PDB file of C-alpha atoms in Angstrom:
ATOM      1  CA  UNK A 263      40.442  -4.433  30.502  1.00 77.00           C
ATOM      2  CA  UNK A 264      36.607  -4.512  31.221  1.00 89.00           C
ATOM      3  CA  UNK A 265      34.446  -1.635  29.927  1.00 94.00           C
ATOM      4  CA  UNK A 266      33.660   0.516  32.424  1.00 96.00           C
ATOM      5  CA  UNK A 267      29.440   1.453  32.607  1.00 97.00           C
ATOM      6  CA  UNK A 268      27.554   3.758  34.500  1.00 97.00           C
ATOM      7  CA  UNK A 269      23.485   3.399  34.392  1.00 98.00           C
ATOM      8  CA  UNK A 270      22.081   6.222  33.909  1.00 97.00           C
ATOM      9  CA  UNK A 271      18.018   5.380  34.945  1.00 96.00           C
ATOM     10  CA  UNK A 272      15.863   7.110  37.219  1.00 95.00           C
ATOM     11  CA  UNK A 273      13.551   3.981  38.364  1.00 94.00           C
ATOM     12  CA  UNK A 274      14.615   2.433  40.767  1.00 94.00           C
ATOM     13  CA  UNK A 275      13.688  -1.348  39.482  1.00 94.00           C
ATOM     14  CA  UNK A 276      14.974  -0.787  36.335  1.00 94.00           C
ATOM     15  CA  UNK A 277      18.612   0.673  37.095  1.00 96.00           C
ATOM     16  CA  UNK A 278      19.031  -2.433  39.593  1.00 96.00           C
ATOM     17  CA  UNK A 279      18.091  -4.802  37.093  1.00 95.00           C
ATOM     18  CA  UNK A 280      20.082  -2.983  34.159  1.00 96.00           C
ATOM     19  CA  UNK A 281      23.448  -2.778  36.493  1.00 96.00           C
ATOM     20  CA  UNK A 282      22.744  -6.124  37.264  1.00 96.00           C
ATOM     21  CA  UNK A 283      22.538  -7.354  33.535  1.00 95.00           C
ATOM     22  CA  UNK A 284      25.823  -5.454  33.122  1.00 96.00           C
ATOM     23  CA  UNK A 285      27.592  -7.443  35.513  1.00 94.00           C
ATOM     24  CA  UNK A 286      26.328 -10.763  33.635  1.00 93.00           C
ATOM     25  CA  UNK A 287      28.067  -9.653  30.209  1.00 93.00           C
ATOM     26  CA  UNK A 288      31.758 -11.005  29.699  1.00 91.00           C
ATOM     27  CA  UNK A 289      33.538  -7.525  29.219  1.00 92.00           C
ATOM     28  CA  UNK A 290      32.053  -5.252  31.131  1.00 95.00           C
ATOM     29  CA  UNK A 291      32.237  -4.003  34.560  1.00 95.00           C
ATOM     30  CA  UNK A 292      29.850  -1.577  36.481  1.00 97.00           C
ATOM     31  CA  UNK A 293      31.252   1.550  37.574  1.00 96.00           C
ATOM     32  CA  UNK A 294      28.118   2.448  38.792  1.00 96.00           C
ATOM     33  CA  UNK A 295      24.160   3.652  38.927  1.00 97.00           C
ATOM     34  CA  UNK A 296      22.993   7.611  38.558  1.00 97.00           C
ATOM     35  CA  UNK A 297      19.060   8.200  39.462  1.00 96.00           C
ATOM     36  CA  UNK A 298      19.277  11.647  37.881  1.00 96.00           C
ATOM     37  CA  UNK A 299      21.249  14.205  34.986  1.00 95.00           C
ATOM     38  CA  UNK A 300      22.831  15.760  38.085  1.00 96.00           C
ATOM     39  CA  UNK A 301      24.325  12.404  39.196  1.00 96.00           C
ATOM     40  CA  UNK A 302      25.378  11.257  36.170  1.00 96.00           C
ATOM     41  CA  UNK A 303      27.408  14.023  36.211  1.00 96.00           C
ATOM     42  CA  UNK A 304      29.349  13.972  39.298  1.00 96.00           C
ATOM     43  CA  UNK A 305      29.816  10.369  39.148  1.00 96.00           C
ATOM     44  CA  UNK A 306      31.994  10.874  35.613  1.00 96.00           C
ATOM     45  CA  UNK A 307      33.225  13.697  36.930  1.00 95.00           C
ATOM     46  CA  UNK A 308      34.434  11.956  40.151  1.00 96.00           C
ATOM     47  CA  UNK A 309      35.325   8.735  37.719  1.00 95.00           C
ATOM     48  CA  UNK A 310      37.860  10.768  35.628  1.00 94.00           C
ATOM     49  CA  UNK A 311      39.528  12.282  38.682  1.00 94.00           C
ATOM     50  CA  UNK A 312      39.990   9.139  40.301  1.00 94.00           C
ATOM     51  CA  UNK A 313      42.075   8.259  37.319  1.00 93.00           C
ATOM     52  CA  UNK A 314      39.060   5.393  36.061  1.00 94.00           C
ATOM     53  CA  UNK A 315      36.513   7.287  33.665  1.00 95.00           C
ATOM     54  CA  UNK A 316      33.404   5.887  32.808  1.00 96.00           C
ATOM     55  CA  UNK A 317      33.646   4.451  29.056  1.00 96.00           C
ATOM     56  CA  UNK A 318      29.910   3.600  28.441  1.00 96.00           C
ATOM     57  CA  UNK A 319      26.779   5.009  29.691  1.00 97.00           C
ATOM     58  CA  UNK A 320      23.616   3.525  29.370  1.00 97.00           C
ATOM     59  CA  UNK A 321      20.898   6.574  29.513  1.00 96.00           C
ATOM     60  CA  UNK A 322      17.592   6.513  30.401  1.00 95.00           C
ATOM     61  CA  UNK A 323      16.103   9.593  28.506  1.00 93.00           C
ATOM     62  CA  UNK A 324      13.547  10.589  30.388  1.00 92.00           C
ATOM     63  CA  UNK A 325      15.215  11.958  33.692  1.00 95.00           C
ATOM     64  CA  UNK A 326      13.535  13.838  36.677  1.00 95.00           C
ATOM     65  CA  UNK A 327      15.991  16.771  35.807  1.00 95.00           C
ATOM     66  CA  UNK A 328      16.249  16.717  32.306  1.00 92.00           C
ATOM     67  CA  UNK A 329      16.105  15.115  29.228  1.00 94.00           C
ATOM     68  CA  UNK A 330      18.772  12.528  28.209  1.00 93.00           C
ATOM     69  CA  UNK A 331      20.131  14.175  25.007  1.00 93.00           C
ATOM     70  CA  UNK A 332      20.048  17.581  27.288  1.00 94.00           C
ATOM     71  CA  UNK A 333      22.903  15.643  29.710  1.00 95.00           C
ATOM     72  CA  UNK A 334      24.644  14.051  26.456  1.00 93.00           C
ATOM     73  CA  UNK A 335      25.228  17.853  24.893  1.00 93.00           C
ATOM     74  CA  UNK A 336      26.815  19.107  28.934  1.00 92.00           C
ATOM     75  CA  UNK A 337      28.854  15.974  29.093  1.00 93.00           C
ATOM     76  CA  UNK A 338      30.386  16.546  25.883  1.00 92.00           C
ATOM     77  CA  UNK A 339      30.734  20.515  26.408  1.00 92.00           C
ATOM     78  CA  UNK A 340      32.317  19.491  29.951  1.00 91.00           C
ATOM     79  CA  UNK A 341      35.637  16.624  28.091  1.00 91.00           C
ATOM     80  CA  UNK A 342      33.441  13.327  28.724  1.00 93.00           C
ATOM     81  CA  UNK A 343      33.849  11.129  25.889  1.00 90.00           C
ATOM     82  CA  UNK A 344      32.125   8.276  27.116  1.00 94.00           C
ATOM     83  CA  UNK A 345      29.917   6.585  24.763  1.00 94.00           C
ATOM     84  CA  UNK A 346      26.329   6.066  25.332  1.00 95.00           C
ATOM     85  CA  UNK A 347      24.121   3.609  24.483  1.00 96.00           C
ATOM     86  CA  UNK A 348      20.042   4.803  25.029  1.00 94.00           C
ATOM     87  CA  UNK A 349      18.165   2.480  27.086  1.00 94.00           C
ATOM     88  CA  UNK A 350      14.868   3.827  26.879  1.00 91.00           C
ATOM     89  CA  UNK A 351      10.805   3.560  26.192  1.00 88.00           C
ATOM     90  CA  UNK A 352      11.368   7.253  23.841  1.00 86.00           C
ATOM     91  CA  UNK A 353      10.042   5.965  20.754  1.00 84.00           C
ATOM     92  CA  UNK A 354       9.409   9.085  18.724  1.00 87.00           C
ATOM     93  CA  UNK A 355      11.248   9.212  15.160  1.00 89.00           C
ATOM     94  CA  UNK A 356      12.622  12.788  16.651  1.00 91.00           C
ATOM     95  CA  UNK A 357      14.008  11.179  19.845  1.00 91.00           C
ATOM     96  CA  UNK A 358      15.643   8.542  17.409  1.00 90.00           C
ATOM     97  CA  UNK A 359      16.871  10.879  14.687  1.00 91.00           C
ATOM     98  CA  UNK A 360      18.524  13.504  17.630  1.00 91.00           C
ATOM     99  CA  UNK A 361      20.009  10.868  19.477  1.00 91.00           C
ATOM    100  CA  UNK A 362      22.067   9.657  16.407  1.00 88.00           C
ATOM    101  CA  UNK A 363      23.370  13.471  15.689  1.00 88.00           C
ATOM    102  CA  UNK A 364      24.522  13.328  19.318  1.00 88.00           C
ATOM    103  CA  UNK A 365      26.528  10.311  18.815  1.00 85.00           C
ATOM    104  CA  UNK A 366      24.445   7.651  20.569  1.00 92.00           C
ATOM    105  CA  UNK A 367      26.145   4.581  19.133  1.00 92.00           C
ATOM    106  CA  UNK A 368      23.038   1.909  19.743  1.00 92.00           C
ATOM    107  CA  UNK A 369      19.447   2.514  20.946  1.00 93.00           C
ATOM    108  CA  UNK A 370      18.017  -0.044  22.740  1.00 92.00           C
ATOM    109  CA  UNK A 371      14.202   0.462  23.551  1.00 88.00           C
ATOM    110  CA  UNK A 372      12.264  -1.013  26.680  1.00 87.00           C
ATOM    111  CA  UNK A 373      11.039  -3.660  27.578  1.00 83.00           C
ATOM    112  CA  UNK A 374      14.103  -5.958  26.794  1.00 85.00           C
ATOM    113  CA  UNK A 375      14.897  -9.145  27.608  1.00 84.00           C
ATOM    114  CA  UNK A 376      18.492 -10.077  28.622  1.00 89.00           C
ATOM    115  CA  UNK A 377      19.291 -11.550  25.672  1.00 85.00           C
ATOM    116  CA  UNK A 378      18.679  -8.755  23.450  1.00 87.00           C
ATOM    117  CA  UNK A 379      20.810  -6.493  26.047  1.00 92.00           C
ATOM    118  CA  UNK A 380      23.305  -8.676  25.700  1.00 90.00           C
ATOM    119  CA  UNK A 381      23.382  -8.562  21.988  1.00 88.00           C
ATOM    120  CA  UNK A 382      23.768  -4.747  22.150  1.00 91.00           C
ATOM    121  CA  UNK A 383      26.598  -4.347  24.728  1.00 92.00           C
ATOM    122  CA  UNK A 384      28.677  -7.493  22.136  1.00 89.00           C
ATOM    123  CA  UNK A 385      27.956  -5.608  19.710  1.00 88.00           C
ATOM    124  CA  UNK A 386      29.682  -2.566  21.306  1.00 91.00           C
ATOM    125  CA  UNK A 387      32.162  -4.597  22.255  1.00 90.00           C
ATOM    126  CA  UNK A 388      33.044  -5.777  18.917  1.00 86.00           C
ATOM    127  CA  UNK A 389      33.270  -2.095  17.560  1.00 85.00           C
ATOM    128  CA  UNK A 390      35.646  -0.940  20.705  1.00 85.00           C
ATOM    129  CA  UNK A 391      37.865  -3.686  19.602  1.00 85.00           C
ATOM    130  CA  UNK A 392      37.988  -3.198  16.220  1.00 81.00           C
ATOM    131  CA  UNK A 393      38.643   0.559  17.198  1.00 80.00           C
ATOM    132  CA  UNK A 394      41.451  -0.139  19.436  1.00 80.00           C
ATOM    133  CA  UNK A 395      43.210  -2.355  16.914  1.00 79.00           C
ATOM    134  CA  UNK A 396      42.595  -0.085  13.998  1.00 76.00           C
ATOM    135  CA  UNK A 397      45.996   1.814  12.581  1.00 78.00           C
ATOM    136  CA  UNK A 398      46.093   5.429  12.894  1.00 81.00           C
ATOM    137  CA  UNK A 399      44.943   6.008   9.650  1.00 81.00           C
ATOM    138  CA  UNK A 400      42.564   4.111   7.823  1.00 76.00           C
ATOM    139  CA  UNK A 401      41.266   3.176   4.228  1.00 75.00           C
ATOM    140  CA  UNK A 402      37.661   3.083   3.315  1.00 81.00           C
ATOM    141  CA  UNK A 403      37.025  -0.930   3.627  1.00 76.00           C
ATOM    142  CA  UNK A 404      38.484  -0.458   7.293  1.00 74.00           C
ATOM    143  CA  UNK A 405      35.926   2.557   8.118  1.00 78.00           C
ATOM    144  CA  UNK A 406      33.099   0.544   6.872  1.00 76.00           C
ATOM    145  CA  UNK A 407      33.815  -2.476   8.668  1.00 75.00           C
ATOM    146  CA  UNK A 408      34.385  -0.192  12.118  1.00 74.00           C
ATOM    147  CA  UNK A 409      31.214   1.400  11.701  1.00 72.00           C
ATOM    148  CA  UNK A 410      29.806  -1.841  10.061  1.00 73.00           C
ATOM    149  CA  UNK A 411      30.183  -3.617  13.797  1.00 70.00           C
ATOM    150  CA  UNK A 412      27.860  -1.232  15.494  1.00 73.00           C
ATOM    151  CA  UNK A 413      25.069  -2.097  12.462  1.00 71.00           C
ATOM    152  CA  UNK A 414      24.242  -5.837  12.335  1.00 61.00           C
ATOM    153  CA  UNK A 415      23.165  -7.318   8.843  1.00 53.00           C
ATOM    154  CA  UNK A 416      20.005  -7.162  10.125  1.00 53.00           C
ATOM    155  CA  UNK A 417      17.086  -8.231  12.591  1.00 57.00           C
ATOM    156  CA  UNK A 418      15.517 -12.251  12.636  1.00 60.00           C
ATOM    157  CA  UNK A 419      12.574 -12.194   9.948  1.00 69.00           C
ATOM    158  CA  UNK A 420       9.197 -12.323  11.170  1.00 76.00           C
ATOM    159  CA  UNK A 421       7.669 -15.863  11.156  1.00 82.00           C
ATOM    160  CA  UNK A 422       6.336 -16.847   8.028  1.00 84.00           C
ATOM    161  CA  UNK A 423       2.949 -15.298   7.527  1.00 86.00           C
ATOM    162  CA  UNK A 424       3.365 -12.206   9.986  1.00 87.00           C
ATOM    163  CA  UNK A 425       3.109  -8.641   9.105  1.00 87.00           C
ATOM    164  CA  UNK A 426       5.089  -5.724  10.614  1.00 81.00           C
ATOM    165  CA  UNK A 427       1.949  -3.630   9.922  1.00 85.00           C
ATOM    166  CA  UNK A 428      -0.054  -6.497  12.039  1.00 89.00           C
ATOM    167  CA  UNK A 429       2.340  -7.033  14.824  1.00 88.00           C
ATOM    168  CA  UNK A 430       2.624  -2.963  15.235  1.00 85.00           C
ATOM    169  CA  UNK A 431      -1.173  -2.822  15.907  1.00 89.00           C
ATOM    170  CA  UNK A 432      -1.178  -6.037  18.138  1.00 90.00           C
ATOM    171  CA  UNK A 433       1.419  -3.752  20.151  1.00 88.00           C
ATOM    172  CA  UNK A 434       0.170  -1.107  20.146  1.00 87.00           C
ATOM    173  CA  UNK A 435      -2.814  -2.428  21.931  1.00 91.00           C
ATOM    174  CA  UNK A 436      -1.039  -4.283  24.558  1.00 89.00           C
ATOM    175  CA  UNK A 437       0.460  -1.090  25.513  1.00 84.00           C
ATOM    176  CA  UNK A 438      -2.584   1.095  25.188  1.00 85.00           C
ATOM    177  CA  UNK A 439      -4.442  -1.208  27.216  1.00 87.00           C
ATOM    178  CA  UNK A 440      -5.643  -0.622  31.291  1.00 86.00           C
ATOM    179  CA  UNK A 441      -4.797  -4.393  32.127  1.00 85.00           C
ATOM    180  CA  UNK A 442      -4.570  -7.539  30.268  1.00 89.00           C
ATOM    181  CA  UNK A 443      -6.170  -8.571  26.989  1.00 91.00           C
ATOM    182  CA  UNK A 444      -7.523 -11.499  25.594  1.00 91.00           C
ATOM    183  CA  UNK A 445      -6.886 -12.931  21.997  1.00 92.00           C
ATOM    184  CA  UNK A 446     -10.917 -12.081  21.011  1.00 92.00           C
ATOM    185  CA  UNK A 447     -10.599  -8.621  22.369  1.00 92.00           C
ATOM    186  CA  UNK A 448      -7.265  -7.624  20.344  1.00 93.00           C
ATOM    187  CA  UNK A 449      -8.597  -9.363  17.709  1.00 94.00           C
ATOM    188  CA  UNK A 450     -12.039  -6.700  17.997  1.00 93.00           C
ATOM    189  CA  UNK A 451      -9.413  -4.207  18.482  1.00 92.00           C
ATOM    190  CA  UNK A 452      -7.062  -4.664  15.350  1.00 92.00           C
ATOM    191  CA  UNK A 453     -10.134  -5.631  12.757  1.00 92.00           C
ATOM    192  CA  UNK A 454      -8.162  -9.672  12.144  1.00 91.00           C
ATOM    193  CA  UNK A 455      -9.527 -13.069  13.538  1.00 93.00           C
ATOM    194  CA  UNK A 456      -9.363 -14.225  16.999  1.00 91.00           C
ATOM    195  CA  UNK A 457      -6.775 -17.211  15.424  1.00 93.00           C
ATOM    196  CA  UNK A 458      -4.448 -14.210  13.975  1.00 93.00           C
ATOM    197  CA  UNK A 459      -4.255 -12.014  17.186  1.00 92.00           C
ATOM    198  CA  UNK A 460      -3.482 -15.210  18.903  1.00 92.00           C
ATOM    199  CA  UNK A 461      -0.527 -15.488  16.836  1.00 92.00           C
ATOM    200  CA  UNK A 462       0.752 -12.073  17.317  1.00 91.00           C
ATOM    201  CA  UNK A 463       0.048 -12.237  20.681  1.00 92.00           C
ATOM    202  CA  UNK A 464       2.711 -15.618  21.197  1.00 91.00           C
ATOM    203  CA  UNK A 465       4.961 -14.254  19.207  1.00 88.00           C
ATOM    204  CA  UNK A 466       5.544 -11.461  21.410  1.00 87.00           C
ATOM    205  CA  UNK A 467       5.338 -13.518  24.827  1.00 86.00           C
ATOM    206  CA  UNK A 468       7.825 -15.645  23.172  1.00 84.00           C
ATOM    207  CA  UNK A 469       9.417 -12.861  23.089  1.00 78.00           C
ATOM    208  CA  UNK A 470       9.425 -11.892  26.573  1.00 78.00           C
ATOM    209  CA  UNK A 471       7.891  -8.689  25.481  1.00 80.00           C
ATOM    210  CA  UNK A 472       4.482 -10.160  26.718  1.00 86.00           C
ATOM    211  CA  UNK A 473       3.435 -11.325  29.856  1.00 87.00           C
ATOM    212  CA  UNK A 474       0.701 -14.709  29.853  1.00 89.00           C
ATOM    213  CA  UNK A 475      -2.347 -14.877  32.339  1.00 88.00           C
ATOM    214  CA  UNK A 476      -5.027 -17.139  33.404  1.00 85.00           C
ATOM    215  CA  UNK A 477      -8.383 -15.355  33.092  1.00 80.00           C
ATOM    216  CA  UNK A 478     -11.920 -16.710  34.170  1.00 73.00           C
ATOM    217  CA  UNK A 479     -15.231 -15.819  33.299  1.00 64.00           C
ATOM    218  CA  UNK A 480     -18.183 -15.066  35.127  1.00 62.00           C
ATOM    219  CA  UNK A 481     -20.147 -17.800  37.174  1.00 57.00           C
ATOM    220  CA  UNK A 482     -16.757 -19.920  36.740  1.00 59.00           C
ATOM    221  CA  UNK A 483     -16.619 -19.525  32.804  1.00 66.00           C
ATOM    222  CA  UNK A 484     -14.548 -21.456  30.633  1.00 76.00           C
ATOM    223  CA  UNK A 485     -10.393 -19.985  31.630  1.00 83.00           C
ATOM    224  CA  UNK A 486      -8.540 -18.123  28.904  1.00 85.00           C
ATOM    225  CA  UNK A 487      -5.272 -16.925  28.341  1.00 90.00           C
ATOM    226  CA  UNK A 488      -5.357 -13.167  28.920  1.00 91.00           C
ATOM    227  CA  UNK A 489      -2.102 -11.096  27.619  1.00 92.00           C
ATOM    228  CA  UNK A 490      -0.381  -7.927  29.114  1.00 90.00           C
ATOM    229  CA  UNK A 491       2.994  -5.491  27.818  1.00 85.00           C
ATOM    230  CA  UNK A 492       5.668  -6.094  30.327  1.00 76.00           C
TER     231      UNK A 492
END
């Protein structure tokens, strides 16, 4: 049986395009979008009556009525048990650190690529198996390994020769920035060499966490590659 998921994202854009990623994951099956905490609400309310509850949300935290976590502590005082996964730009250590006391089982920060959404619902998927074929009571080395499936091993490496300290501050930028940047102007930016930013700068368009432009001087300058955050 599929895995039931309601979005839970008030732009428009990005609840279309997060249903639609749900629908391209083996597994799972939308039960449907909610633009706001009030939504969200009556559409697991309505799901449970109809005798289909919701058993994943994916929640934006940042909704015109209220804050994510605010709609997580009502939906558990109201029975829902549904698990939620945070799809969100919240990147404060607070955010992070409340969201696991509320039982958010992955957080998943934007932008994304589909790949790396992907990787997060398998990885859900993988721990609601090995929940549903757990015994009803279980040994240590059993816990682990269920609770073990929603933390991977751990994250790719950084290329040889990057820094996390250097790619933070090459994002940073990006994002702070009014439109698009060239490799020179992060490079002024960060205090590193025009070759280094460069780097950084690939890495995360490889990525797909950086978008690539064409820029030209003035008077028909020599073109260069300009960068912008997605």
């Amino acid at each position: 049986m599929s895995v039931r998921v309601l979005v839970v994202e008030d732009e428009a854009l990005a609840a279309e395009a997060h249903a639609a990623y749900v629908g391209r994951v083996s597994g799972f099956a939308l039960a449907g979008i909610a633009r706001s905490a009030r939504e969200a609400v009556r559409a697991l309310d309505a799901a449970r009556d109809a005798g289909a509850p919701v058993d994943l949300i994916l929640l934006d935290m940042n909704l015109p009525d209220g804050h994510g976590l605010g709609l997580l502590s009502r939906l558990r005082a109201a029975g829902h048990l549904c698990d939620a996964i945070a799809v969100t730009a919240a990147r404060d250590t607070k955010v992070v650190r409340q969201a696991v006391v509320q039982g958010v089982v992955l957080y998943l920060l934007k932008p994304f690529t589909f790949a790396t959404f992907r990787d997060k619902l398998e990885q859900y998927a993988d721990y609601r198996a090995r929940l549903d074929a757990a015994p009803e009571e279980v040994v240590q080395d059993e816990v682990d390994q269920l609770l073990g499936s929603l933390r991977p091993a751990g994250n790719a490496p950084l290329p040889k020769g990057m820094s996390a300290e250097t790619l933070r501050a090459v994002t940073a930028t990006l994002r702070d920035a009014d439109g698009d940047l060239s490799a020179s102007e992060v490079a002024a930016v960060i205090g590193a060499s025009r070759v280094t930013a460069r780097r950084y700068l690939e890495h995360l368009a490889d990525k797909g966490l950086a978008a690539r432009g064409v820029r030209y001087g003035p008077a028909g300058g020599r073109p260069e590659v300009g960068y912008s955050w997605r």
